[in-house]
Amino acid sequence: MIYTVTLNPSIDYIVEVENLQLDALNRMKRDLKLPGGKGINVSRILSRLGIENTALGFVGGFTGRFIEDVLNAESVVTDFVNVQGDTRINIKLKHGEETEINGLGPEIGSGEADSLAEKLRTLTSDDIVVLSGSVPPSLGGGYYDRLIAVIKERGARFVIDTTGDALLKALPYGPLLVKPNHHELAELFGVEIDGREDLILYGRRLLEMGAQNVLISMAGEGALLVTKEQVYHANVPRGEVKNSVGAGDSMIAGFVGTLATTGDPLFALRTGTASGSATAFSDDLAEKAKIESLLPQVQVNPV
Protein backbone atom coordinates (compact mmCIF):
# COMPACT_ATOMS: atom_id res chain seq x y z
CA MET A 1 0.00 0.00 0.00
CA ILE A 2 1.08 3.56 -0.70
CA TYR A 3 0.33 6.15 1.98
CA THR A 4 0.53 9.90 1.46
CA VAL A 5 1.04 12.40 4.27
CA THR A 6 -0.16 16.01 4.00
CA LEU A 7 0.50 17.97 7.17
CA ASN A 8 -1.21 21.22 6.15
CA PRO A 9 -3.87 20.51 3.49
CA SER A 10 -6.20 23.12 2.08
CA ILE A 11 -9.18 23.88 -0.04
CA ASP A 12 -7.82 25.60 -3.13
CA TYR A 13 -10.44 28.20 -4.04
CA ILE A 14 -9.76 29.21 -7.63
CA VAL A 15 -11.42 32.46 -8.66
CA GLU A 16 -11.27 33.89 -12.20
CA VAL A 17 -12.00 37.59 -12.74
CA GLU A 18 -12.11 39.23 -16.18
CA ASN A 19 -10.58 42.59 -15.23
CA LEU A 20 -9.54 42.94 -11.60
CA GLN A 21 -10.28 46.39 -10.17
CA LEU A 22 -8.90 47.16 -6.72
CA ASP A 23 -11.15 49.13 -4.34
CA ALA A 24 -14.18 48.20 -6.47
CA LEU A 25 -16.76 45.44 -6.80
CA ASN A 26 -15.55 42.56 -8.98
CA ARG A 27 -17.69 39.70 -10.25
CA MET A 28 -16.34 36.22 -10.82
CA LYS A 29 -16.19 34.81 -14.30
CA ARG A 30 -15.94 31.33 -12.77
CA ASP A 31 -14.79 29.62 -9.60
CA LEU A 32 -13.67 26.17 -8.54
CA LYS A 33 -13.05 24.51 -5.18
CA LEU A 34 -10.53 21.66 -5.02
CA PRO A 35 -8.81 19.71 -2.26
CA GLY A 36 -5.24 20.97 -2.03
CA GLY A 37 -1.94 19.87 -0.59
CA LYS A 38 0.97 18.03 -2.17
CA GLY A 39 0.30 14.62 -0.65
CA ILE A 40 -3.40 14.91 -1.45
CA ASN A 41 -2.51 15.64 -5.08
CA VAL A 42 -0.37 12.49 -5.12
CA SER A 43 -3.28 10.45 -3.72
CA ARG A 44 -5.71 11.79 -6.31
CA ILE A 45 -3.41 10.90 -9.22
CA LEU A 46 -2.65 7.45 -7.78
CA SER A 47 -6.38 6.80 -7.52
CA ARG A 48 -6.94 7.93 -11.11
CA LEU A 49 -4.22 5.51 -12.21
CA GLY A 50 -6.05 2.72 -10.37
CA ILE A 51 -3.43 2.37 -7.62
CA GLU A 52 -4.78 1.85 -4.11
CA ASN A 53 -3.59 4.36 -1.56
CA THR A 54 -4.49 5.97 1.75
CA ALA A 55 -4.29 9.71 2.49
CA LEU A 56 -3.03 10.66 5.96
CA GLY A 57 -2.57 14.04 7.62
CA PHE A 58 -4.55 16.56 9.63
CA VAL A 59 -7.99 17.98 8.77
CA GLY A 60 -10.51 20.00 10.75
CA GLY A 61 -13.86 21.75 10.55
CA PHE A 62 -16.21 22.08 7.58
CA THR A 63 -13.26 22.62 5.24
CA GLY A 64 -11.70 19.37 6.37
CA ARG A 65 -14.97 17.53 5.79
CA PHE A 66 -15.08 18.91 2.23
CA ILE A 67 -11.62 17.46 1.53
CA GLU A 68 -12.57 14.05 2.91
CA ASP A 69 -15.82 14.00 0.92
CA VAL A 70 -14.08 14.82 -2.37
CA LEU A 71 -11.32 12.27 -1.81
CA ASN A 72 -13.77 9.53 -0.86
CA ALA A 73 -15.81 10.30 -3.99
CA GLU A 74 -12.60 9.76 -5.99
CA SER A 75 -12.00 6.37 -4.31
CA VAL A 76 -9.14 7.63 -2.14
CA VAL A 77 -9.17 5.99 1.28
CA THR A 78 -8.70 8.61 4.02
CA ASP A 79 -7.44 8.16 7.57
CA PHE A 80 -6.85 11.72 8.72
CA VAL A 81 -6.37 12.94 12.25
CA ASN A 82 -9.16 15.41 13.07
CA VAL A 83 -7.93 18.61 14.73
CA GLN A 84 -9.71 21.41 16.57
CA GLY A 85 -9.15 24.21 14.05
CA ASP A 86 -10.45 24.52 10.50
CA THR A 87 -8.39 23.32 7.55
CA ARG A 88 -7.15 26.38 5.66
CA ILE A 89 -8.44 27.88 2.42
CA ASN A 90 -5.95 29.05 -0.23
CA ILE A 91 -7.22 31.60 -2.73
CA LYS A 92 -5.85 31.50 -6.27
CA LEU A 93 -7.04 34.65 -8.04
CA LYS A 94 -6.72 34.45 -11.83
CA HIS A 95 -6.87 37.83 -13.59
CA GLY A 96 -4.64 37.41 -16.62
CA GLU A 97 -1.89 36.61 -14.14
CA GLU A 98 -2.38 34.63 -10.92
CA THR A 99 -2.31 35.99 -7.39
CA GLU A 100 -2.17 33.54 -4.49
CA ILE A 101 -3.30 34.15 -0.91
CA ASN A 102 -2.53 31.14 1.28
CA GLY A 103 -4.13 30.48 4.65
CA LEU A 104 -2.06 29.73 7.74
CA GLY A 105 -3.72 26.49 8.73
CA PRO A 106 -4.77 25.25 12.18
CA GLU A 107 -2.54 24.79 15.19
CA ILE A 108 -1.64 21.11 15.67
CA GLY A 109 -1.57 19.99 19.30
CA SER A 110 0.92 17.49 20.72
CA GLY A 111 -1.76 14.82 21.13
CA GLU A 112 -2.83 15.24 17.52
CA ALA A 113 0.79 15.01 16.38
CA ASP A 114 1.16 11.80 18.40
CA SER A 115 -1.95 10.34 16.77
CA LEU A 116 -0.56 10.67 13.25
CA ALA A 117 2.76 9.08 14.24
CA GLU A 118 0.83 6.18 15.83
CA LYS A 119 -1.05 5.52 12.57
CA LEU A 120 2.29 4.71 10.92
CA ARG A 121 2.98 1.93 13.43
CA THR A 122 0.78 -0.42 11.38
CA LEU A 123 3.12 -0.18 8.35
CA THR A 124 4.86 -3.24 6.90
CA SER A 125 7.85 -3.75 4.62
CA ASP A 126 5.47 -3.79 1.63
CA ASP A 127 4.39 -0.18 2.22
CA ILE A 128 5.63 3.14 0.82
CA VAL A 129 4.95 6.48 2.52
CA VAL A 130 5.06 9.72 0.51
CA LEU A 131 5.89 12.71 2.72
CA SER A 132 5.05 15.91 0.83
CA GLY A 133 5.16 19.62 1.56
CA SER A 134 6.31 21.84 4.36
CA VAL A 135 5.84 21.26 8.09
CA PRO A 136 3.45 23.63 9.94
CA PRO A 137 5.29 25.72 12.57
CA SER A 138 3.19 24.26 15.39
CA LEU A 139 4.65 20.79 14.70
CA GLY A 140 8.27 21.92 14.95
CA GLY A 141 11.08 21.48 12.45
CA GLY A 142 11.86 17.88 13.41
CA TYR A 143 8.44 16.34 12.83
CA TYR A 144 9.37 14.64 9.56
CA ASP A 145 12.36 13.09 11.39
CA ARG A 146 9.93 11.64 13.91
CA LEU A 147 7.70 10.13 11.20
CA ILE A 148 10.68 8.77 9.27
CA ALA A 149 11.96 7.05 12.41
CA VAL A 150 8.65 5.18 12.72
CA ILE A 151 8.62 4.32 9.00
CA LYS A 152 12.13 2.88 9.18
CA GLU A 153 11.35 1.01 12.40
CA ARG A 154 8.47 -0.72 10.61
CA GLY A 155 10.69 -1.63 7.62
CA ALA A 156 8.68 0.46 5.14
CA ARG A 157 10.12 2.74 2.44
CA PHE A 158 9.51 6.45 2.08
CA VAL A 159 9.59 9.25 -0.48
CA ILE A 160 10.16 12.82 0.61
CA ASP A 161 9.18 15.86 -1.44
CA THR A 162 10.22 18.93 0.49
CA THR A 163 13.10 21.40 0.47
CA GLY A 164 15.85 22.83 2.64
CA ASP A 165 16.84 21.38 6.00
CA ALA A 166 13.93 18.95 6.13
CA LEU A 167 15.17 17.29 2.95
CA LEU A 168 18.82 17.29 4.01
CA LYS A 169 17.94 15.70 7.38
CA ALA A 170 15.97 12.94 5.62
CA LEU A 171 18.73 11.87 3.23
CA PRO A 172 20.75 9.72 5.68
CA TYR A 173 17.64 7.55 6.17
CA GLY A 174 17.77 6.44 2.50
CA PRO A 175 14.59 7.78 0.87
CA LEU A 176 13.38 5.75 -2.10
CA LEU A 177 12.99 8.98 -4.08
CA VAL A 178 13.61 12.71 -3.83
CA LYS A 179 12.31 15.06 -6.53
CA PRO A 180 13.85 18.53 -6.58
CA ASN A 181 13.31 20.75 -9.58
CA HIS A 182 16.33 22.54 -11.04
CA HIS A 183 15.67 25.69 -8.96
CA GLU A 184 15.30 23.76 -5.70
CA LEU A 185 18.48 21.79 -6.39
CA ALA A 186 20.43 25.04 -6.82
CA GLU A 187 18.99 26.47 -3.58
CA LEU A 188 19.70 23.26 -1.69
CA PHE A 189 23.43 23.46 -2.39
CA GLY A 190 23.68 27.28 -2.58
CA VAL A 191 25.02 27.23 -6.14
CA GLU A 192 24.16 28.43 -9.62
CA ILE A 193 23.35 25.56 -11.93
CA ASP A 194 24.44 25.95 -15.53
CA GLY A 195 23.12 23.16 -17.71
CA ARG A 196 22.50 19.44 -17.52
CA GLU A 197 26.00 18.51 -16.34
CA ASP A 198 25.55 20.54 -13.17
CA LEU A 199 22.15 18.94 -12.54
CA ILE A 200 23.69 15.49 -12.82
CA LEU A 201 26.60 16.50 -10.58
CA TYR A 202 24.33 17.65 -7.75
CA GLY A 203 21.85 14.85 -8.35
CA ARG A 204 24.70 12.40 -7.75
CA ARG A 205 25.59 14.37 -4.64
CA LEU A 206 22.11 13.58 -3.29
CA LEU A 207 22.74 9.89 -4.00
CA GLU A 208 25.99 10.08 -2.04
CA MET A 209 24.06 11.65 0.84
CA GLY A 210 21.61 8.73 0.96
CA ALA A 211 18.85 9.03 -1.68
CA GLN A 212 18.18 5.86 -3.69
CA ASN A 213 16.75 7.69 -6.72
CA VAL A 214 16.81 11.38 -7.67
CA LEU A 215 14.17 12.69 -10.07
CA ILE A 216 14.94 16.22 -11.31
CA SER A 217 12.16 18.06 -13.15
CA MET A 218 13.35 20.64 -15.67
CA ALA A 219 10.07 22.18 -16.91
CA GLY A 220 10.15 22.29 -20.72
CA GLU A 221 13.48 20.46 -20.83
CA GLY A 222 11.99 17.25 -19.44
CA ALA A 223 13.25 15.28 -16.48
CA LEU A 224 16.39 13.47 -15.33
CA LEU A 225 16.42 10.28 -13.29
CA VAL A 226 19.73 9.83 -11.48
CA THR A 227 20.37 6.33 -10.13
CA LYS A 228 23.48 4.62 -8.81
CA GLU A 229 23.88 2.78 -12.12
CA GLN A 230 22.90 5.34 -14.76
CA VAL A 231 21.38 8.72 -15.57
CA TYR A 232 18.31 8.84 -17.83
CA HIS A 233 16.55 11.71 -19.59
CA ALA A 234 12.84 11.86 -20.44
CA ASN A 235 11.49 14.41 -22.88
CA VAL A 236 8.32 16.46 -22.37
CA PRO A 237 5.26 15.65 -24.51
CA ARG A 238 3.72 18.34 -26.68
CA GLY A 239 0.75 20.30 -25.35
CA GLU A 240 -0.62 23.64 -24.16
CA VAL A 241 0.29 24.48 -20.58
CA LYS A 242 -2.85 25.51 -18.65
CA ASN A 243 -2.00 24.73 -15.05
CA SER A 244 1.11 24.99 -12.88
CA VAL A 245 -0.45 23.47 -9.74
CA GLY A 246 0.19 19.82 -8.99
CA ALA A 247 2.39 18.90 -11.95
CA GLY A 248 5.31 17.91 -9.72
CA ASP A 249 3.01 15.97 -7.39
CA SER A 250 1.54 14.18 -10.40
CA MET A 251 5.04 13.24 -11.54
CA ILE A 252 5.77 11.71 -8.14
CA ALA A 253 2.49 9.79 -8.18
CA GLY A 254 3.11 8.40 -11.65
CA PHE A 255 6.69 7.44 -10.82
CA VAL A 256 6.13 5.91 -7.37
CA GLY A 257 2.89 4.16 -8.28
CA THR A 258 4.42 2.58 -11.38
CA LEU A 259 7.64 1.64 -9.60
CA ALA A 260 5.66 0.00 -6.79
CA THR A 261 3.49 -2.03 -9.16
CA THR A 262 6.03 -2.96 -11.87
CA GLY A 263 9.49 -2.55 -10.32
CA ASP A 264 10.61 -0.91 -13.60
CA PRO A 265 12.28 2.49 -12.97
CA LEU A 266 12.35 3.45 -16.67
CA PHE A 267 8.64 2.79 -17.15
CA ALA A 268 8.13 4.67 -13.89
CA LEU A 269 10.05 7.64 -15.35
CA ARG A 270 7.92 7.58 -18.51
CA THR A 271 4.68 7.40 -16.52
CA GLY A 272 5.81 10.09 -14.08
CA THR A 273 6.72 12.44 -16.92
CA ALA A 274 3.44 11.79 -18.72
CA SER A 275 1.49 12.32 -15.49
CA GLY A 276 3.19 15.65 -14.72
CA SER A 277 2.67 16.87 -18.28
CA ALA A 278 -0.95 15.75 -18.36
CA THR A 279 -1.70 17.82 -15.26
CA ALA A 280 0.12 20.82 -16.75
CA PHE A 281 -2.13 20.49 -19.81
CA SER A 282 -5.36 20.25 -17.72
CA ASP A 283 -7.45 22.65 -15.63
CA ASP A 284 -7.26 20.31 -12.62
CA LEU A 285 -5.16 17.22 -11.96
CA ALA A 286 -4.86 14.89 -14.92
CA GLU A 287 -7.28 12.10 -15.75
CA LYS A 288 -6.01 8.61 -16.58
CA ALA A 289 -7.00 8.87 -20.25
CA LYS A 290 -4.93 12.04 -20.66
CA ILE A 291 -1.89 10.42 -19.05
CA GLU A 292 -2.18 7.33 -21.25
CA SER A 293 -2.54 9.47 -24.39
CA LEU A 294 0.78 11.20 -23.65
CA LEU A 295 2.76 8.08 -22.76
CA PRO A 296 3.73 7.21 -26.37
CA GLN A 297 5.33 10.66 -26.73
CA VAL A 298 7.68 10.18 -23.77
CA GLN A 299 11.03 8.69 -24.73
CA VAL A 300 13.66 7.73 -22.15
CA ASN A 301 17.32 7.64 -23.09
CA PRO A 302 20.53 7.12 -21.10
CA VAL A 303 22.65 10.24 -20.70
CSV table of C-alpha atoms in Angstrom, one decimal:
chain,number,residue,atom,x,y,z
A,1,MET,CA,0.0,0.0,0.0
A,2,ILE,CA,1.1,3.6,-0.7
A,3,TYR,CA,0.3,6.2,2.0
A,4,THR,CA,0.5,9.9,1.5
A,5,VAL,CA,1.0,12.4,4.3
A,6,THR,CA,-0.2,16.0,4.0
A,7,LEU,CA,0.5,18.0,7.2
A,8,ASN,CA,-1.2,21.2,6.2
A,9,PRO,CA,-3.9,20.5,3.5
A,10,SER,CA,-6.2,23.1,2.1
A,11,ILE,CA,-9.2,23.9,0.0
A,12,ASP,CA,-7.8,25.6,-3.1
A,13,TYR,CA,-10.4,28.2,-4.0
A,14,ILE,CA,-9.8,29.2,-7.6
A,15,VAL,CA,-11.4,32.5,-8.7
A,16,GLU,CA,-11.3,33.9,-12.2
A,17,VAL,CA,-12.0,37.6,-12.7
A,18,GLU,CA,-12.1,39.2,-16.2
A,19,ASN,CA,-10.6,42.6,-15.2
A,20,LEU,CA,-9.5,42.9,-11.6
A,21,GLN,CA,-10.3,46.4,-10.2
A,22,LEU,CA,-8.9,47.2,-6.7
A,23,ASP,CA,-11.1,49.1,-4.3
A,24,ALA,CA,-14.2,48.2,-6.5
A,25,LEU,CA,-16.8,45.4,-6.8
A,26,ASN,CA,-15.5,42.6,-9.0
A,27,ARG,CA,-17.7,39.7,-10.2
A,28,MET,CA,-16.3,36.2,-10.8
A,29,LYS,CA,-16.2,34.8,-14.3
A,30,ARG,CA,-15.9,31.3,-12.8
A,31,ASP,CA,-14.8,29.6,-9.6
A,32,LEU,CA,-13.7,26.2,-8.5
A,33,LYS,CA,-13.0,24.5,-5.2
A,34,LEU,CA,-10.5,21.7,-5.0
A,35,PRO,CA,-8.8,19.7,-2.3
A,36,GLY,CA,-5.2,21.0,-2.0
A,37,GLY,CA,-1.9,19.9,-0.6
A,38,LYS,CA,1.0,18.0,-2.2
A,39,GLY,CA,0.3,14.6,-0.6
A,40,ILE,CA,-3.4,14.9,-1.5
A,41,ASN,CA,-2.5,15.6,-5.1
A,42,VAL,CA,-0.4,12.5,-5.1
A,43,SER,CA,-3.3,10.5,-3.7
A,44,ARG,CA,-5.7,11.8,-6.3
A,45,ILE,CA,-3.4,10.9,-9.2
A,46,LEU,CA,-2.7,7.4,-7.8
A,47,SER,CA,-6.4,6.8,-7.5
A,48,ARG,CA,-6.9,7.9,-11.1
A,49,LEU,CA,-4.2,5.5,-12.2
A,50,GLY,CA,-6.0,2.7,-10.4
A,51,ILE,CA,-3.4,2.4,-7.6
A,52,GLU,CA,-4.8,1.9,-4.1
A,53,ASN,CA,-3.6,4.4,-1.6
A,54,THR,CA,-4.5,6.0,1.8
A,55,ALA,CA,-4.3,9.7,2.5
A,56,LEU,CA,-3.0,10.7,6.0
A,57,GLY,CA,-2.6,14.0,7.6
A,58,PHE,CA,-4.6,16.6,9.6
A,59,VAL,CA,-8.0,18.0,8.8
A,60,GLY,CA,-10.5,20.0,10.7
A,61,GLY,CA,-13.9,21.7,10.5
A,62,PHE,CA,-16.2,22.1,7.6
A,63,THR,CA,-13.3,22.6,5.2
A,64,GLY,CA,-11.7,19.4,6.4
A,65,ARG,CA,-15.0,17.5,5.8
A,66,PHE,CA,-15.1,18.9,2.2
A,67,ILE,CA,-11.6,17.5,1.5
A,68,GLU,CA,-12.6,14.0,2.9
A,69,ASP,CA,-15.8,14.0,0.9
A,70,VAL,CA,-14.1,14.8,-2.4
A,71,LEU,CA,-11.3,12.3,-1.8
A,72,ASN,CA,-13.8,9.5,-0.9
A,73,ALA,CA,-15.8,10.3,-4.0
A,74,GLU,CA,-12.6,9.8,-6.0
A,75,SER,CA,-12.0,6.4,-4.3
A,76,VAL,CA,-9.1,7.6,-2.1
A,77,VAL,CA,-9.2,6.0,1.3
A,78,THR,CA,-8.7,8.6,4.0
A,79,ASP,CA,-7.4,8.2,7.6
A,80,PHE,CA,-6.8,11.7,8.7
A,81,VAL,CA,-6.4,12.9,12.3
A,82,ASN,CA,-9.2,15.4,13.1
A,83,VAL,CA,-7.9,18.6,14.7
A,84,GLN,CA,-9.7,21.4,16.6
A,85,GLY,CA,-9.1,24.2,14.1
A,86,ASP,CA,-10.4,24.5,10.5
A,87,THR,CA,-8.4,23.3,7.5
A,88,ARG,CA,-7.1,26.4,5.7
A,89,ILE,CA,-8.4,27.9,2.4
A,90,ASN,CA,-6.0,29.0,-0.2
A,91,ILE,CA,-7.2,31.6,-2.7
A,92,LYS,CA,-5.8,31.5,-6.3
A,93,LEU,CA,-7.0,34.6,-8.0
A,94,LYS,CA,-6.7,34.5,-11.8
A,95,HIS,CA,-6.9,37.8,-13.6
A,96,GLY,CA,-4.6,37.4,-16.6
A,97,GLU,CA,-1.9,36.6,-14.1
A,98,GLU,CA,-2.4,34.6,-10.9
A,99,THR,CA,-2.3,36.0,-7.4
A,100,GLU,CA,-2.2,33.5,-4.5
A,101,ILE,CA,-3.3,34.2,-0.9
A,102,ASN,CA,-2.5,31.1,1.3
A,103,GLY,CA,-4.1,30.5,4.6
A,104,LEU,CA,-2.1,29.7,7.7
A,105,GLY,CA,-3.7,26.5,8.7
A,106,PRO,CA,-4.8,25.3,12.2
A,107,GLU,CA,-2.5,24.8,15.2
A,108,ILE,CA,-1.6,21.1,15.7
A,109,GLY,CA,-1.6,20.0,19.3
A,110,SER,CA,0.9,17.5,20.7
A,111,GLY,CA,-1.8,14.8,21.1
A,112,GLU,CA,-2.8,15.2,17.5
A,113,ALA,CA,0.8,15.0,16.4
A,114,ASP,CA,1.2,11.8,18.4
A,115,SER,CA,-2.0,10.3,16.8
A,116,LEU,CA,-0.6,10.7,13.3
A,117,ALA,CA,2.8,9.1,14.2
A,118,GLU,CA,0.8,6.2,15.8
A,119,LYS,CA,-1.1,5.5,12.6
A,120,LEU,CA,2.3,4.7,10.9
A,121,ARG,CA,3.0,1.9,13.4
A,122,THR,CA,0.8,-0.4,11.4
A,123,LEU,CA,3.1,-0.2,8.4
A,124,THR,CA,4.9,-3.2,6.9
A,125,SER,CA,7.8,-3.8,4.6
A,126,ASP,CA,5.5,-3.8,1.6
A,127,ASP,CA,4.4,-0.2,2.2
A,128,ILE,CA,5.6,3.1,0.8
A,129,VAL,CA,4.9,6.5,2.5
A,130,VAL,CA,5.1,9.7,0.5
A,131,LEU,CA,5.9,12.7,2.7
A,132,SER,CA,5.1,15.9,0.8
A,133,GLY,CA,5.2,19.6,1.6
A,134,SER,CA,6.3,21.8,4.4
A,135,VAL,CA,5.8,21.3,8.1
A,136,PRO,CA,3.4,23.6,9.9
A,137,PRO,CA,5.3,25.7,12.6
A,138,SER,CA,3.2,24.3,15.4
A,139,LEU,CA,4.7,20.8,14.7
A,140,GLY,CA,8.3,21.9,15.0
A,141,GLY,CA,11.1,21.5,12.5
A,142,GLY,CA,11.9,17.9,13.4
A,143,TYR,CA,8.4,16.3,12.8
A,144,TYR,CA,9.4,14.6,9.6
A,145,ASP,CA,12.4,13.1,11.4
A,146,ARG,CA,9.9,11.6,13.9
A,147,LEU,CA,7.7,10.1,11.2
A,148,ILE,CA,10.7,8.8,9.3
A,149,ALA,CA,12.0,7.1,12.4
A,150,VAL,CA,8.7,5.2,12.7
A,151,ILE,CA,8.6,4.3,9.0
A,152,LYS,CA,12.1,2.9,9.2
A,153,GLU,CA,11.4,1.0,12.4
A,154,ARG,CA,8.5,-0.7,10.6
A,155,GLY,CA,10.7,-1.6,7.6
A,156,ALA,CA,8.7,0.5,5.1
A,157,ARG,CA,10.1,2.7,2.4
A,158,PHE,CA,9.5,6.5,2.1
A,159,VAL,CA,9.6,9.2,-0.5
A,160,ILE,CA,10.2,12.8,0.6
A,161,ASP,CA,9.2,15.9,-1.4
A,162,THR,CA,10.2,18.9,0.5
A,163,THR,CA,13.1,21.4,0.5
A,164,GLY,CA,15.8,22.8,2.6
A,165,ASP,CA,16.8,21.4,6.0
A,166,ALA,CA,13.9,18.9,6.1
A,167,LEU,CA,15.2,17.3,2.9
A,168,LEU,CA,18.8,17.3,4.0
A,169,LYS,CA,17.9,15.7,7.4
A,170,ALA,CA,16.0,12.9,5.6
A,171,LEU,CA,18.7,11.9,3.2
A,172,PRO,CA,20.8,9.7,5.7
A,173,TYR,CA,17.6,7.5,6.2
A,174,GLY,CA,17.8,6.4,2.5
A,175,PRO,CA,14.6,7.8,0.9
A,176,LEU,CA,13.4,5.8,-2.1
A,177,LEU,CA,13.0,9.0,-4.1
A,178,VAL,CA,13.6,12.7,-3.8
A,179,LYS,CA,12.3,15.1,-6.5
A,180,PRO,CA,13.9,18.5,-6.6
A,181,ASN,CA,13.3,20.8,-9.6
A,182,HIS,CA,16.3,22.5,-11.0
A,183,HIS,CA,15.7,25.7,-9.0
A,184,GLU,CA,15.3,23.8,-5.7
A,185,LEU,CA,18.5,21.8,-6.4
A,186,ALA,CA,20.4,25.0,-6.8
A,187,GLU,CA,19.0,26.5,-3.6
A,188,LEU,CA,19.7,23.3,-1.7
A,189,PHE,CA,23.4,23.5,-2.4
A,190,GLY,CA,23.7,27.3,-2.6
A,191,VAL,CA,25.0,27.2,-6.1
A,192,GLU,CA,24.2,28.4,-9.6
A,193,ILE,CA,23.4,25.6,-11.9
A,194,ASP,CA,24.4,25.9,-15.5
A,195,GLY,CA,23.1,23.2,-17.7
A,196,ARG,CA,22.5,19.4,-17.5
A,197,GLU,CA,26.0,18.5,-16.3
A,198,ASP,CA,25.5,20.5,-13.2
A,199,LEU,CA,22.2,18.9,-12.5
A,200,ILE,CA,23.7,15.5,-12.8
A,201,LEU,CA,26.6,16.5,-10.6
A,202,TYR,CA,24.3,17.7,-7.7
A,203,GLY,CA,21.9,14.8,-8.4
A,204,ARG,CA,24.7,12.4,-7.7
A,205,ARG,CA,25.6,14.4,-4.6
A,206,LEU,CA,22.1,13.6,-3.3
A,207,LEU,CA,22.7,9.9,-4.0
A,208,GLU,CA,26.0,10.1,-2.0
A,209,MET,CA,24.1,11.6,0.8
A,210,GLY,CA,21.6,8.7,1.0
A,211,ALA,CA,18.9,9.0,-1.7
A,212,GLN,CA,18.2,5.9,-3.7
A,213,ASN,CA,16.8,7.7,-6.7
A,214,VAL,CA,16.8,11.4,-7.7
A,215,LEU,CA,14.2,12.7,-10.1
A,216,ILE,CA,14.9,16.2,-11.3
A,217,SER,CA,12.2,18.1,-13.1
A,218,MET,CA,13.3,20.6,-15.7
A,219,ALA,CA,10.1,22.2,-16.9
A,220,GLY,CA,10.1,22.3,-20.7
A,221,GLU,CA,13.5,20.5,-20.8
A,222,GLY,CA,12.0,17.2,-19.4
A,223,ALA,CA,13.2,15.3,-16.5
A,224,LEU,CA,16.4,13.5,-15.3
A,225,LEU,CA,16.4,10.3,-13.3
A,226,VAL,CA,19.7,9.8,-11.5
A,227,THR,CA,20.4,6.3,-10.1
A,228,LYS,CA,23.5,4.6,-8.8
A,229,GLU,CA,23.9,2.8,-12.1
A,230,GLN,CA,22.9,5.3,-14.8
A,231,VAL,CA,21.4,8.7,-15.6
A,232,TYR,CA,18.3,8.8,-17.8
A,233,HIS,CA,16.5,11.7,-19.6
A,234,ALA,CA,12.8,11.9,-20.4
A,235,ASN,CA,11.5,14.4,-22.9
A,236,VAL,CA,8.3,16.5,-22.4
A,237,PRO,CA,5.3,15.7,-24.5
A,238,ARG,CA,3.7,18.3,-26.7
A,239,GLY,CA,0.7,20.3,-25.3
A,240,GLU,CA,-0.6,23.6,-24.2
A,241,VAL,CA,0.3,24.5,-20.6
A,242,LYS,CA,-2.8,25.5,-18.7
A,243,ASN,CA,-2.0,24.7,-15.0
A,244,SER,CA,1.1,25.0,-12.9
A,245,VAL,CA,-0.4,23.5,-9.7
A,246,GLY,CA,0.2,19.8,-9.0
A,247,ALA,CA,2.4,18.9,-12.0
A,248,GLY,CA,5.3,17.9,-9.7
A,249,ASP,CA,3.0,16.0,-7.4
A,250,SER,CA,1.5,14.2,-10.4
A,251,MET,CA,5.0,13.2,-11.5
A,252,ILE,CA,5.8,11.7,-8.1
A,253,ALA,CA,2.5,9.8,-8.2
A,254,GLY,CA,3.1,8.4,-11.7
A,255,PHE,CA,6.7,7.4,-10.8
A,256,VAL,CA,6.1,5.9,-7.4
A,257,GLY,CA,2.9,4.2,-8.3
A,258,THR,CA,4.4,2.6,-11.4
A,259,LEU,CA,7.6,1.6,-9.6
A,260,ALA,CA,5.7,0.0,-6.8
A,261,THR,CA,3.5,-2.0,-9.2
A,262,THR,CA,6.0,-3.0,-11.9
A,263,GLY,CA,9.5,-2.6,-10.3
A,264,ASP,CA,10.6,-0.9,-13.6
A,265,PRO,CA,12.3,2.5,-13.0
A,266,LEU,CA,12.4,3.4,-16.7
A,267,PHE,CA,8.6,2.8,-17.2
A,268,ALA,CA,8.1,4.7,-13.9
A,269,LEU,CA,10.0,7.6,-15.4
A,270,ARG,CA,7.9,7.6,-18.5
A,271,THR,CA,4.7,7.4,-16.5
A,272,GLY,CA,5.8,10.1,-14.1
A,273,THR,CA,6.7,12.4,-16.9
A,274,ALA,CA,3.4,11.8,-18.7
A,275,SER,CA,1.5,12.3,-15.5
A,276,GLY,CA,3.2,15.6,-14.7
A,277,SER,CA,2.7,16.9,-18.3
A,278,ALA,CA,-0.9,15.7,-18.4
A,279,THR,CA,-1.7,17.8,-15.3
A,280,ALA,CA,0.1,20.8,-16.7
A,281,PHE,CA,-2.1,20.5,-19.8
A,282,SER,CA,-5.4,20.2,-17.7
A,283,ASP,CA,-7.4,22.6,-15.6
A,284,ASP,CA,-7.3,20.3,-12.6
A,285,LEU,CA,-5.2,17.2,-12.0
A,286,ALA,CA,-4.9,14.9,-14.9
A,287,GLU,CA,-7.3,12.1,-15.8
A,288,LYS,CA,-6.0,8.6,-16.6
A,289,ALA,CA,-7.0,8.9,-20.3
A,290,LYS,CA,-4.9,12.0,-20.7
A,291,ILE,CA,-1.9,10.4,-19.0
A,292,GLU,CA,-2.2,7.3,-21.2
A,293,SER,CA,-2.5,9.5,-24.4
A,294,LEU,CA,0.8,11.2,-23.6
A,295,LEU,CA,2.8,8.1,-22.8
A,296,PRO,CA,3.7,7.2,-26.4
A,297,GLN,CA,5.3,10.7,-26.7
A,298,VAL,CA,7.7,10.2,-23.8
A,299,GLN,CA,11.0,8.7,-24.7
A,300,VAL,CA,13.7,7.7,-22.2
A,301,ASN,CA,17.3,7.6,-23.1
A,302,PRO,CA,20.5,7.1,-21.1
A,303,VAL,CA,22.7,10.2,-20.7
